[in-house]
């Protein structure tokens, strides 16, 4: 599975490679490092949404290395940049799934980030791996959100528990967990209504959903994944911070990476919050989800290596 | 990290230790901070470059007005330039023969469907009869979502299900509107990437079929550097007439708006400020500019302060502080001057972080409390105001009765005043002068 997914991730990043970061590759072809090189490098990182702080940090690291290691050629600098970027994305331990009779994944995020579609893809992916998946459609707020997930459940061939519009999302999670246990299913993926991280009451509601899960299945939710839109800029960090505070986010799904966006904000999120990226969304079809692979991601960003 | 651009610039000027005319070398360091602040707000890299160039021209040699610190002065220039870039708020151009067709386009998840409902509600309030059209046949349940919103608003939704091509649905909906007397048609379209050639071709076909008076790009306020490519991509293929920024109720700085304005030149027409269908606001360039700079509406405040505090009063106050003769009478004067600037609750709202600063004065300073403080001081004799040390239990009781408050409140005020006096004494010793005091008040 990994090779196929890696290929799909690579494909989705082709556009990226052809645009901004390939300019880094060109820029960092074999020539002399000049002041202009640094300026351009800064500009290109910023334009990939890497963010001011992380960009300045990276440049500073690279400048220090350039002087310490006497880096004069831009291709050597490229290798150093790759190493610095990679150091920001340490490999996380495997997902905490499959260690108990019933796993629970909670999906959270702001409005329109791609939660429902990501859940469909996750459900499909785990179903392919032979797991018994049940979806909990706990977005009772947005018009037709439950219908939307219902249609996806049908396409993925998994069951779904829904409730009434405007109802208590906690009740739907409760029903889903009860039902999963009764039917002997081994994975519940819970959708939640999109909410801006600045809405205090709605963030508190997420906490309540967590509590309901934990009361019914020990230590649930086992993974709480934040769905981030790859086209989001620096606000992604604020989103990640707030959701982490409210519901102990354990990882990130980077959706819509098939766009021309670079997703550079994941470096800041990893650096400041220690949150690993777990999956990336690479297209609109149900199989367009890939486990995150930092090397592939960075390869995609920087263009092919020389070796 | 610093809170906002004003703070950053203040730090720069402190390091420079200069006042008066801005010199070129100072300007460069200041410009660096401006540049970083704009980049942090997600304004596109190249847009920032142009922008900073324009600021450089305006800032060099600009004379500093006495009532503003150099930092505030530069922020004022940046702010004015930002407002210019953001342009005037656009209105919907409903011209020519009805029905007027509005076409909403954008990336997936930007908020088009919700915006169709919001615009529909807005136009109905303005006396129009809008027809919403479910033109997104791709996203599962998108049609149903619009139908549900239509039911909630008790407004009509035109739909032909998901198996008819969108250009055809849209063309039919306009015919339907004409026959049944709807004067505005609002088209929902599927979210799509601006680089998806086939899907963009479909959008062109829709546009040809319905000839819209408005083609509006709906974009998420949280969008990063991509905003430039998205706006340029849609503008190239379907010719935008306006922008709508959604999810503005979050804490994104919204620099994307500046990028999109810069590449398309079309006006920003509306802001989406919440999930409910009435959460639609007309765009105010000055407010968005302040937000991009991360500074609340502090400029309005600066301007009000400029017009409220006259120079003579300021010098008088500065002398009083230096001589440590600031009494309750002056305290009352200050209170009344600040109140002249507007309702306190509104003033506090303009300055992010100020309410925390005022914590030791009172946890929730409201206009009501301000009035009570005023009443207490007005109930004191001139002697008591000049020399609060004369207060004993009986005087406090009298003042409390006279002002309709309690002895506790009188005590609290006296305590606050003593603390304030102490702060001022320290300031009088240093050379911070009036500006420091004004900062104390806000």
XYZ file of C-alpha atoms in Angstrom:
749
model
C 0.000 0.000 0.000
C 2.764 2.414 0.903
C 4.340 2.443 -2.539
C 1.053 3.193 -4.259
C 0.204 5.909 -1.810
C 3.669 7.362 -1.966
C 3.304 7.536 -5.734
C -0.040 9.264 -5.402
C 1.434 11.733 -2.958
C 4.304 12.352 -5.306
C 1.913 12.875 -8.199
C -0.130 15.333 -6.223
C 2.998 17.251 -5.464
C 4.126 17.330 -9.061
C 2.439 20.651 -9.585
C 4.132 21.966 -6.519
C 7.435 20.688 -7.776
C 6.845 22.349 -11.105
C 6.087 25.639 -9.497
C 7.579 27.225 -6.465
C 9.947 24.724 -4.977
C 11.411 23.696 -8.249
C 12.521 27.280 -8.406
C 14.434 26.531 -5.251
C 15.943 23.570 -7.032
C 16.895 25.774 -9.963
C 18.075 28.423 -7.640
C 20.115 25.884 -5.765
C 21.593 24.315 -8.827
C 25.396 24.277 -8.927
C 26.421 27.865 -8.578
C 27.868 30.219 -6.000
C 25.942 31.156 -2.900
C 25.438 34.914 -2.891
C 23.355 37.345 -0.845
C 20.791 37.105 -3.593
C 20.555 33.355 -3.006
C 19.460 34.001 0.570
C 16.900 36.608 -0.411
C 15.391 34.338 -3.017
C 15.382 31.399 -0.676
C 13.523 33.461 1.887
C 10.985 34.568 -0.686
C 10.369 31.061 -1.913
C 9.887 29.616 1.567
C 7.485 32.418 2.483
C 5.510 31.814 -0.694
C 5.135 28.178 0.272
C 3.351 29.305 3.490
C 6.283 28.173 5.624
C 5.729 31.347 7.646
C 7.968 34.200 8.731
C 9.267 32.699 11.945
C 10.083 29.270 10.562
C 11.592 30.756 7.412
C 13.857 33.060 9.405
C 14.794 30.118 11.608
C 15.665 27.969 8.594
C 17.681 30.718 6.941
C 19.555 31.347 10.166
C 20.378 27.644 10.541
C 21.514 27.450 6.954
C 23.624 30.582 7.190
C 25.353 29.216 10.250
C 25.997 25.920 8.538
C 27.149 27.664 5.405
C 29.842 29.445 7.330
C 30.744 26.528 9.624
C 30.834 23.924 6.873
C 32.188 26.364 4.293
C 29.275 25.839 1.940
C 29.956 27.857 -1.180
C 27.971 25.967 -3.781
C 24.196 26.161 -3.983
C 23.794 22.408 -4.551
C 25.463 21.706 -1.218
C 23.134 24.278 0.278
C 20.186 22.397 -1.172
C 21.235 19.241 0.652
C 21.550 21.251 3.842
C 18.089 22.771 3.329
C 16.647 19.303 2.824
C 18.211 18.175 6.088
C 16.940 21.200 7.982
C 13.416 20.772 6.628
C 13.510 17.077 7.439
C 14.686 17.808 10.982
C 11.498 19.802 11.495
C 9.370 16.777 10.658
C 10.576 13.991 12.934
C 8.985 10.577 12.343
C 6.176 10.087 14.865
C 5.395 6.737 16.504
C 2.760 4.718 14.627
C -0.886 5.707 15.067
C -2.352 4.375 18.303
C -4.767 2.081 16.500
C -5.283 -1.669 16.481
C -4.257 -2.200 20.098
C -7.745 -2.832 21.489
C -11.108 -4.290 20.510
C -12.549 -0.927 19.433
C -10.599 2.084 18.155
C -12.132 5.539 18.048
C -10.892 8.353 15.775
C -12.308 11.828 16.310
C -12.087 14.265 13.404
C -12.113 17.997 14.074
C -11.432 21.194 12.137
C -12.706 24.563 10.982
C -15.570 24.955 8.512
C -14.797 23.858 4.988
C -11.413 22.334 5.753
C -12.443 18.968 4.316
C -13.438 16.872 7.333
C -16.316 14.954 5.802
C -14.413 14.015 2.659
C -11.337 13.037 4.681
C -13.468 10.774 6.861
C -14.876 9.051 3.799
C -11.357 8.445 2.530
C -10.166 7.175 5.913
C -13.150 4.839 6.146
C -12.439 3.493 2.687
C -8.742 3.072 3.440
C -9.331 1.134 6.684
C -12.099 -0.926 5.136
C -9.626 -1.981 2.436
C -7.349 -3.097 5.261
C -10.109 -5.393 6.503
C -11.354 -3.378 9.421
C -14.999 -3.154 10.453
C -15.670 0.565 10.198
C -18.625 2.523 11.563
C -19.052 6.240 10.944
C -20.637 8.599 13.484
C -22.189 11.592 11.712
C -22.045 14.041 14.583
C -22.193 17.216 12.511
C -25.765 18.024 13.417
C -25.360 21.705 12.634
C -24.510 22.280 8.983
C -27.406 21.796 6.608
C -27.224 18.335 4.977
C -23.861 17.433 6.520
C -25.228 14.074 7.662
C -26.646 13.386 4.202
C -23.248 14.200 2.729
C -21.453 11.721 4.986
C -24.232 9.195 4.361
C -23.582 9.282 0.615
C -19.848 8.829 1.214
C -20.515 5.933 3.608
C -22.440 4.246 0.822
C -19.532 4.719 -1.593
C -17.032 3.411 0.947
C -19.331 0.512 1.822
C -19.381 1.176 5.558
C -22.186 1.688 8.060
C -23.138 5.014 9.528
C -25.005 6.288 12.575
C -26.817 9.599 12.162
C -29.131 11.624 14.392
C -31.560 14.464 14.137
C -30.644 17.866 12.700
C -29.741 20.263 15.485
C -29.516 17.337 17.903
C -26.850 16.600 20.490
C -23.649 15.439 18.803
C -22.651 13.658 22.015
C -25.753 11.480 21.727
C -24.745 10.397 18.222
C -21.251 9.472 19.405
C -22.846 7.508 22.260
C -25.164 5.662 19.868
C -22.326 4.909 17.488
C -20.064 3.504 20.209
C -22.883 1.376 21.660
C -23.784 0.120 18.237
C -20.168 -0.621 17.300
C -19.679 -2.627 20.485
C -22.937 -4.521 20.016
C -22.111 -5.369 16.400
C -18.480 -6.193 17.098
C -17.038 -3.482 14.879
C -13.464 -2.450 15.522
C -13.197 1.174 14.318
C -15.465 4.187 14.822
C -14.633 7.404 12.963
C -16.544 10.405 14.263
C -17.315 13.497 12.186
C -17.920 16.765 14.015
C -19.348 20.081 12.902
C -16.824 22.532 11.525
C -16.105 25.283 13.982
C -13.811 28.235 14.037
C -11.286 27.730 16.798
C -12.169 31.132 18.223
C -15.720 30.084 19.110
C -15.440 29.306 22.757
C -18.755 27.497 23.216
C -18.290 25.257 20.222
C -14.783 24.342 21.342
C -16.188 23.452 24.755
C -18.760 21.260 23.025
C -15.906 19.291 21.442
C -14.555 18.661 24.921
C -17.918 17.230 25.869
C -17.907 14.931 22.850
C -14.533 13.634 23.992
C -15.891 12.956 27.445
C -18.794 10.969 26.019
C -16.359 8.869 24.007
C -14.088 8.234 26.993
C -17.021 7.156 29.176
C -18.065 4.468 26.723
C -14.765 3.176 25.429
C -11.720 3.265 27.715
C -9.101 5.852 26.667
C -11.168 6.912 23.637
C -10.723 8.793 21.374
C -7.466 7.063 20.558
C -6.606 9.475 17.801
C -7.943 13.005 17.406
C -7.055 14.302 13.979
C -7.261 17.932 12.931
C -8.122 18.486 9.285
C -6.259 21.462 7.828
C -6.865 22.925 4.389
C -3.507 23.043 2.587
C -4.412 26.438 1.141
C -4.584 27.926 4.647
C -1.876 30.357 5.590
C -0.449 31.271 8.969
C -3.825 30.891 10.662
C -3.288 27.121 10.529
C -0.962 27.443 13.504
C -3.622 29.242 15.520
C -6.139 26.569 14.565
C -3.804 23.799 15.637
C -3.042 25.520 18.949
C -6.680 26.060 19.860
C -7.829 22.606 18.855
C -4.901 21.039 20.663
C -5.879 22.884 23.823
C -9.538 21.981 23.519
C -9.349 18.310 22.518
C -5.757 17.104 22.672
C -5.255 16.792 18.946
C -2.836 13.943 18.185
C -2.178 14.615 14.518
C -3.025 16.472 11.338
C -4.688 15.530 8.081
C -3.513 17.915 5.387
C -6.444 18.119 2.975
C -6.538 19.508 -0.575
C -2.832 19.062 -1.213
C -3.716 18.502 -4.859
C -4.186 22.243 -5.192
C -1.254 24.482 -6.055
C -0.830 25.173 -2.333
C 2.373 23.959 -0.713
C 1.201 23.161 2.797
C 4.328 24.789 4.204
C 2.593 25.639 7.461
C 2.988 22.061 8.678
C 6.623 22.848 9.474
C 5.600 25.512 11.985
C 2.919 23.245 13.426
C 5.398 20.430 13.897
C 8.049 22.759 15.281
C 5.893 24.673 17.732
C 3.281 22.131 18.728
C 4.979 18.847 17.985
C 1.963 17.718 15.976
C 2.765 15.170 13.268
C 1.023 15.108 9.905
C -0.617 11.694 9.514
C -2.394 11.829 6.156
C -2.605 14.026 3.109
C -5.607 14.505 0.813
C -4.500 14.261 -2.801
C -7.695 14.604 -4.812
C -11.478 14.383 -4.793
C -11.868 10.630 -5.218
C -12.317 8.281 -2.286
C -8.913 6.639 -2.755
C -7.150 10.021 -2.764
C -5.668 9.813 0.693
C -2.055 8.975 1.484
C -0.213 8.391 4.734
C 2.141 11.281 5.249
C 5.746 10.533 4.398
C 8.106 13.372 5.292
C 10.774 12.342 2.768
C 8.304 12.123 -0.061
C 6.760 15.415 1.020
C 10.108 17.196 1.058
C 11.232 15.455 -2.151
C 8.086 16.773 -3.724
C 8.818 20.229 -2.452
C 12.457 20.382 -3.473
C 12.421 18.357 -6.618
C 14.281 15.101 -7.270
C 17.521 14.435 -5.456
C 20.780 14.172 -7.333
C 21.490 10.602 -6.290
C 6.594 37.535 19.395
C 5.232 41.040 19.564
C 1.514 41.655 19.711
C 1.230 43.941 16.714
C 2.969 46.278 14.345
C 2.697 49.314 16.632
C 4.536 47.433 19.379
C 7.202 46.259 16.974
C 7.756 49.706 15.590
C 7.810 51.163 19.064
C 10.623 48.747 19.894
C 12.515 49.774 16.776
C 12.216 53.456 17.597
C 13.294 52.807 21.142
C 16.455 51.189 19.839
C 17.026 54.020 17.432
C 16.441 56.511 20.207
C 15.416 59.147 17.745
C 12.556 61.549 17.486
C 11.474 64.049 14.917
C 12.099 63.638 11.199
C 12.455 60.066 9.963
C 15.824 59.419 8.358
C 16.431 57.005 5.557
C 18.451 54.570 7.652
C 15.725 54.448 10.314
C 13.121 53.957 7.660
C 14.846 50.818 6.372
C 14.657 49.133 9.744
C 11.067 50.198 10.155
C 10.225 48.904 6.701
C 11.636 45.521 7.620
C 9.169 45.274 10.487
C 6.316 46.347 8.253
C 7.329 43.758 5.722
C 7.422 40.958 8.290
C 4.088 42.023 9.798
C 2.416 41.900 6.399
C 3.961 38.523 5.574
C 2.751 37.156 8.898
C -0.704 38.360 7.944
C -0.504 36.192 4.782
C -0.203 39.057 2.326
C 1.541 37.641 -0.726
C 5.318 38.006 -0.845
C 5.394 39.998 -4.063
C 2.441 42.157 -3.094
C 4.322 43.006 0.094
C 7.382 43.967 -1.909
C 5.459 46.502 -4.006
C 3.663 47.760 -0.976
C 6.785 48.360 1.073
C 8.247 50.261 -1.864
C 5.319 52.671 -1.796
C 5.622 53.098 1.979
C 9.314 53.898 1.613
C 8.468 56.810 -0.646
C 5.844 58.164 1.684
C 7.756 57.692 4.925
C 11.123 59.240 4.110
C 11.120 62.834 5.217
C 7.567 62.671 6.511
C 7.194 65.092 9.388
C 6.128 63.706 12.704
C 3.127 65.379 14.232
C 3.561 66.199 17.902
C 0.605 64.213 19.147
C 1.847 60.948 17.648
C 4.973 58.973 18.370
C 7.114 58.121 15.323
C 5.835 54.547 15.546
C 2.245 55.676 15.468
C 3.032 57.994 12.599
C 4.486 55.202 10.480
C 1.607 52.927 11.319
C -0.703 55.676 10.157
C 1.069 55.836 6.798
C 0.981 52.052 6.430
C -2.660 52.001 7.380
C -3.575 54.691 4.859
C -1.712 52.832 2.126
C -3.427 49.575 3.043
C -6.823 51.221 2.841
C -5.917 52.515 -0.581
C -4.903 49.012 -1.682
C -8.079 47.490 -0.281
C -10.152 50.043 -2.174
C -13.665 51.194 -1.599
C -16.318 48.671 -0.600
C -18.193 47.440 -3.652
C -21.947 47.207 -3.962
C -23.837 44.656 -5.963
C -24.308 46.083 -9.431
C -27.851 45.149 -10.338
C -28.086 46.854 -13.720
C -29.740 46.161 -17.045
C -32.792 43.972 -17.519
C -33.940 41.659 -14.703
C -33.427 38.953 -13.671
C -29.959 39.856 -12.472
C -27.762 36.822 -12.267
C -25.110 36.530 -9.532
C -22.643 33.710 -9.959
C -20.594 32.517 -6.996
C -17.327 30.730 -7.682
C -14.410 29.507 -5.598
C -12.338 26.665 -4.198
C -13.829 23.732 -2.296
C -14.864 24.628 1.219
C -14.605 28.393 0.813
C -18.232 28.840 1.837
C -20.152 29.335 -1.421
C -23.349 27.494 -0.540
C -23.755 29.302 2.786
C -23.006 32.591 1.021
C -25.767 31.951 -1.544
C -28.228 31.755 1.350
C -26.802 34.833 3.050
C -26.954 36.941 -0.112
C -30.445 35.723 -0.813
C -31.619 36.770 2.626
C -29.823 40.105 2.310
C -31.409 40.876 -1.054
C -34.869 39.892 0.114
C -34.521 42.393 2.936
C -33.641 44.984 0.319
C -36.939 44.335 -1.428
C -35.791 41.861 -4.066
C -37.204 38.469 -4.958
C -34.185 36.160 -5.233
C -34.099 32.621 -6.580
C -31.295 30.367 -5.314
C -29.963 27.829 -7.792
C -28.363 24.512 -6.836
C -25.638 24.372 -9.465
C -23.230 22.137 -7.533
C -23.980 18.677 -8.842
C -20.662 17.190 -7.684
C -20.307 17.454 -3.924
C -22.507 14.878 -2.196
C -25.606 16.506 -0.668
C -24.676 20.023 -1.843
C -28.087 20.347 -3.489
C -29.777 19.151 -0.359
C -27.753 21.606 1.732
C -29.065 24.520 -0.331
C -32.610 23.141 -0.201
C -32.434 22.922 3.596
C -31.137 26.497 3.785
C -33.968 27.589 1.470
C -36.522 25.939 3.726
C -35.012 27.623 6.790
C -35.243 31.007 5.074
C -38.602 30.188 3.456
C -37.103 31.155 0.118
C -37.205 29.281 -3.191
C -34.417 27.014 -4.442
C -34.205 25.890 -8.062
C -32.781 22.433 -8.597
C -32.797 19.744 -11.275
C -30.962 17.129 -9.299
C -27.419 16.007 -9.877
C -27.633 14.427 -13.305
C -28.171 17.525 -15.435
C -25.068 19.482 -16.516
C -24.688 22.694 -14.463
C -24.701 25.095 -17.481
C -28.083 23.704 -18.440
C -29.483 23.928 -14.896
C -28.330 27.509 -14.615
C -29.753 28.533 -18.000
C -33.080 26.917 -17.135
C -33.153 28.635 -13.756
C -32.886 32.052 -15.381
C -35.783 31.218 -17.695
C -37.776 30.035 -14.696
C -36.980 33.257 -12.810
C -38.136 35.373 -15.746
C -41.399 33.468 -16.031
C -42.182 33.518 -12.345
C -41.095 37.048 -11.573
C -37.909 36.575 -9.548
C -35.645 39.539 -10.145
C -32.350 38.094 -8.836
C -30.882 34.657 -9.551
C -28.043 33.479 -7.285
C -26.045 30.567 -8.660
C -24.220 28.133 -6.412
C -21.425 26.357 -8.262
C -19.241 23.411 -7.292
C -15.935 24.186 -5.615
C -13.042 23.681 -7.979
C -9.327 24.285 -8.287
C -8.384 27.160 -10.541
C -5.950 24.821 -12.295
C -8.620 22.198 -13.094
C -8.986 22.935 -16.769
C -12.099 20.854 -17.371
C -13.984 22.261 -14.371
C -12.964 25.819 -15.203
C -14.248 25.188 -18.720
C -17.602 24.232 -17.238
C -17.665 27.514 -15.320
C -17.038 29.397 -18.569
C -19.953 27.529 -20.110
C -22.207 28.526 -17.205
C -21.160 32.122 -17.594
C -21.872 32.093 -21.332
C -25.275 30.540 -20.710
C -26.514 33.018 -18.108
C -24.558 36.242 -18.687
C -24.251 37.220 -15.008
C -24.109 40.848 -13.829
C -21.819 39.718 -11.023
C -19.234 36.941 -10.913
C -18.088 36.811 -7.301
C -15.112 34.895 -5.971
C -15.891 33.468 -2.539
C -12.614 33.072 -0.633
C -11.685 31.942 2.836
C -10.144 34.746 4.941
C -7.648 32.179 6.246
C -6.125 31.557 2.809
C -2.353 31.837 2.639
C 0.012 32.754 -0.177
C -2.117 30.767 -2.634
C -4.748 33.505 -2.635
C -2.874 35.239 -5.419
C -2.934 32.201 -7.713
C -6.541 31.373 -6.901
C -7.811 34.901 -7.578
C -5.702 35.299 -10.701
C -6.766 31.865 -11.973
C -10.492 32.485 -11.578
C -10.225 36.031 -12.883
C -8.460 34.861 -16.018
C -11.019 32.212 -16.858
C -14.319 33.775 -15.825
C -13.644 37.483 -15.250
C -14.467 38.402 -11.676
C -16.514 41.461 -10.728
C -16.049 41.223 -6.978
C -14.669 39.356 -3.984
C -16.411 37.958 -0.926
C -14.297 37.085 2.088
C -15.677 34.353 4.348
C -14.945 33.097 7.885
C -13.873 36.579 8.888
C -15.181 35.869 12.394
C -12.073 33.769 13.087
C -8.705 35.199 14.094
C -7.064 35.196 10.673
C -5.421 38.491 9.802
C -6.952 38.357 6.343
C -3.925 39.405 4.331
C -5.335 37.257 1.518
C -7.829 40.038 0.834
C -5.000 42.408 0.038
C -3.311 39.886 -2.237
C -6.527 39.194 -4.117
C -7.347 42.869 -4.495
C -3.858 43.510 -5.778
C -3.996 40.846 -8.504
C -7.608 41.283 -9.625
C -8.338 44.950 -8.961
C -11.995 44.080 -8.338
C -13.732 45.413 -5.207
C -14.403 43.450 -2.048
C -18.181 43.342 -1.722
C -19.075 41.401 1.396
C -17.671 39.658 4.437
C -19.072 36.452 5.901
C -18.871 36.757 9.668
C -20.554 33.688 11.096
C -22.387 30.459 10.399
C -25.917 31.862 10.578
C -27.536 33.176 7.408
C -27.688 36.741 8.725
C -23.935 36.872 9.385
C -23.140 39.024 6.352
C -21.388 42.365 6.566
C -20.531 45.128 4.214
C -16.794 45.511 3.864
C -14.998 48.383 5.647
C -11.481 48.909 4.261
C -10.266 50.699 7.411
C -11.283 47.889 9.733
C -9.738 45.209 7.577
C -6.546 47.259 7.279
C -6.308 47.469 11.071
C -6.884 43.778 11.315
C -4.167 42.963 8.816
C -1.800 45.005 10.958
C -2.986 43.105 14.044
C -3.909 46.240 15.897
C -7.615 46.358 16.491
C -8.990 49.743 15.616
C -6.285 51.647 17.401
C -6.089 54.279 14.678
C -9.544 55.580 15.274
C -8.490 55.849 18.870
C -5.327 57.770 18.029
C -7.333 60.178 15.930
C -9.854 60.712 18.662
C -7.112 61.280 21.186
C -5.546 63.842 18.881
C -8.758 65.778 18.609
C -9.726 65.473 22.288
C -6.571 66.295 24.179
C -5.472 69.819 23.463
C -1.881 70.814 23.825
C -2.410 73.259 26.674
C -4.248 70.766 28.853
C -1.583 68.225 28.123
C 1.194 70.536 29.289
C -0.744 71.404 32.420
C -1.151 67.737 33.177
C 2.467 66.977 32.500
C 3.519 69.714 34.953
C 1.164 68.397 37.592
C 2.629 64.953 37.281
C 6.159 66.211 37.437
C 5.325 68.136 40.600
C 3.451 65.144 41.969
C 0.444 67.378 42.609
C -1.999 65.284 40.598
C -5.214 65.177 42.646
C -8.716 63.786 42.371
C -9.808 66.914 40.550
C -7.308 66.141 37.777
C -8.330 62.522 37.934
C -11.918 63.607 37.249
C -10.752 65.844 34.383
C -8.947 62.930 32.793
C -11.927 60.683 33.174
C -14.168 63.219 31.566
C -11.795 63.774 28.668
C -11.530 60.096 27.990
C -15.287 59.822 28.097
C -15.558 62.565 25.518
C -13.758 60.247 23.129
C -16.702 57.884 23.142
C -18.271 55.140 25.193
C -15.565 53.383 27.126
C -16.699 49.903 26.183
C -16.213 50.902 22.555
C -12.815 52.447 23.227
C -11.619 49.331 25.001
C -12.753 47.216 22.096
C -10.495 49.178 19.785
C -7.352 48.298 21.668
C -6.529 44.613 21.895
C -4.841 43.871 25.189
C -5.959 47.081 26.867
C -8.588 45.420 29.012
C -5.861 43.255 30.572
C -3.815 46.358 31.222
C -6.738 47.910 33.046
C -7.130 44.833 35.228
C -5.645 46.402 38.328
C -7.953 49.374 37.995
C -11.067 47.268 37.756
C -11.771 43.851 36.303
C -14.581 44.984 34.054
C -14.475 48.679 33.443
C -17.778 49.532 31.884
C -19.432 52.804 31.127
C -21.667 52.188 34.114
C -18.688 51.956 36.420
C -17.206 55.038 34.884
C -20.362 56.924 35.737
C -20.240 55.706 39.317
C -16.619 56.817 39.684
C -17.587 60.206 38.326
C -20.512 60.440 40.752
C -18.286 59.586 43.718
C -15.757 62.287 42.893
C -18.492 64.832 42.226
C -19.926 64.121 45.680
C -16.653 65.123 47.342
C -15.895 68.587 48.607
C -13.144 70.517 46.757
C -10.928 70.020 49.796
C -11.421 66.250 49.707
C -10.609 66.156 46.007
C -7.387 68.070 46.503
C -6.339 66.176 49.585
C -7.917 62.700 49.847
C -6.008 62.091 53.072
C -8.704 63.933 55.035
C -11.151 61.085 54.406
C -12.482 59.448 57.540
C -15.367 57.018 58.014
C -17.997 59.705 58.287
C -16.846 61.553 55.146
C -16.829 58.296 53.222
C -20.386 57.547 54.363
C -21.505 60.978 53.215
C -19.892 60.624 49.809
C -21.373 57.145 49.369
C -24.848 58.425 50.201
C -24.432 61.464 48.003
C -23.336 59.451 44.984
C -25.732 56.559 45.489
C -22.869 54.135 45.942
C -21.404 52.246 48.912
C -18.520 52.931 51.261
C -16.721 49.955 49.748
C -16.842 51.573 46.347
C -15.557 54.848 47.751
C -12.730 52.939 49.423
C -11.910 51.113 46.212
C -11.721 54.356 44.284
C -9.465 55.969 46.880
C -7.216 52.952 46.769
C -7.031 53.062 42.973
C -6.232 56.729 43.116
C -3.398 56.177 45.578
C -1.915 53.504 43.335
C -2.208 55.785 40.372
C -0.493 58.606 42.231
C 2.389 56.301 42.993
C 2.767 55.285 39.380
C 2.723 58.917 38.365
C 5.306 59.878 40.927
C 7.636 57.324 39.418
C 6.868 58.573 35.970
C 7.434 62.171 37.016
C 10.905 61.194 38.114
C 11.631 59.563 34.816
C 11.238 61.496 31.615
C 8.398 59.646 30.025
C 6.146 62.632 30.442
C 2.685 62.913 29.071
C 2.862 60.139 26.580
C 3.479 57.647 29.331
C 0.494 58.922 31.253
C -1.719 58.776 28.241
C -0.658 55.229 27.771
C -1.706 54.555 31.326
C -5.172 55.783 30.501
C -5.187 54.002 27.210
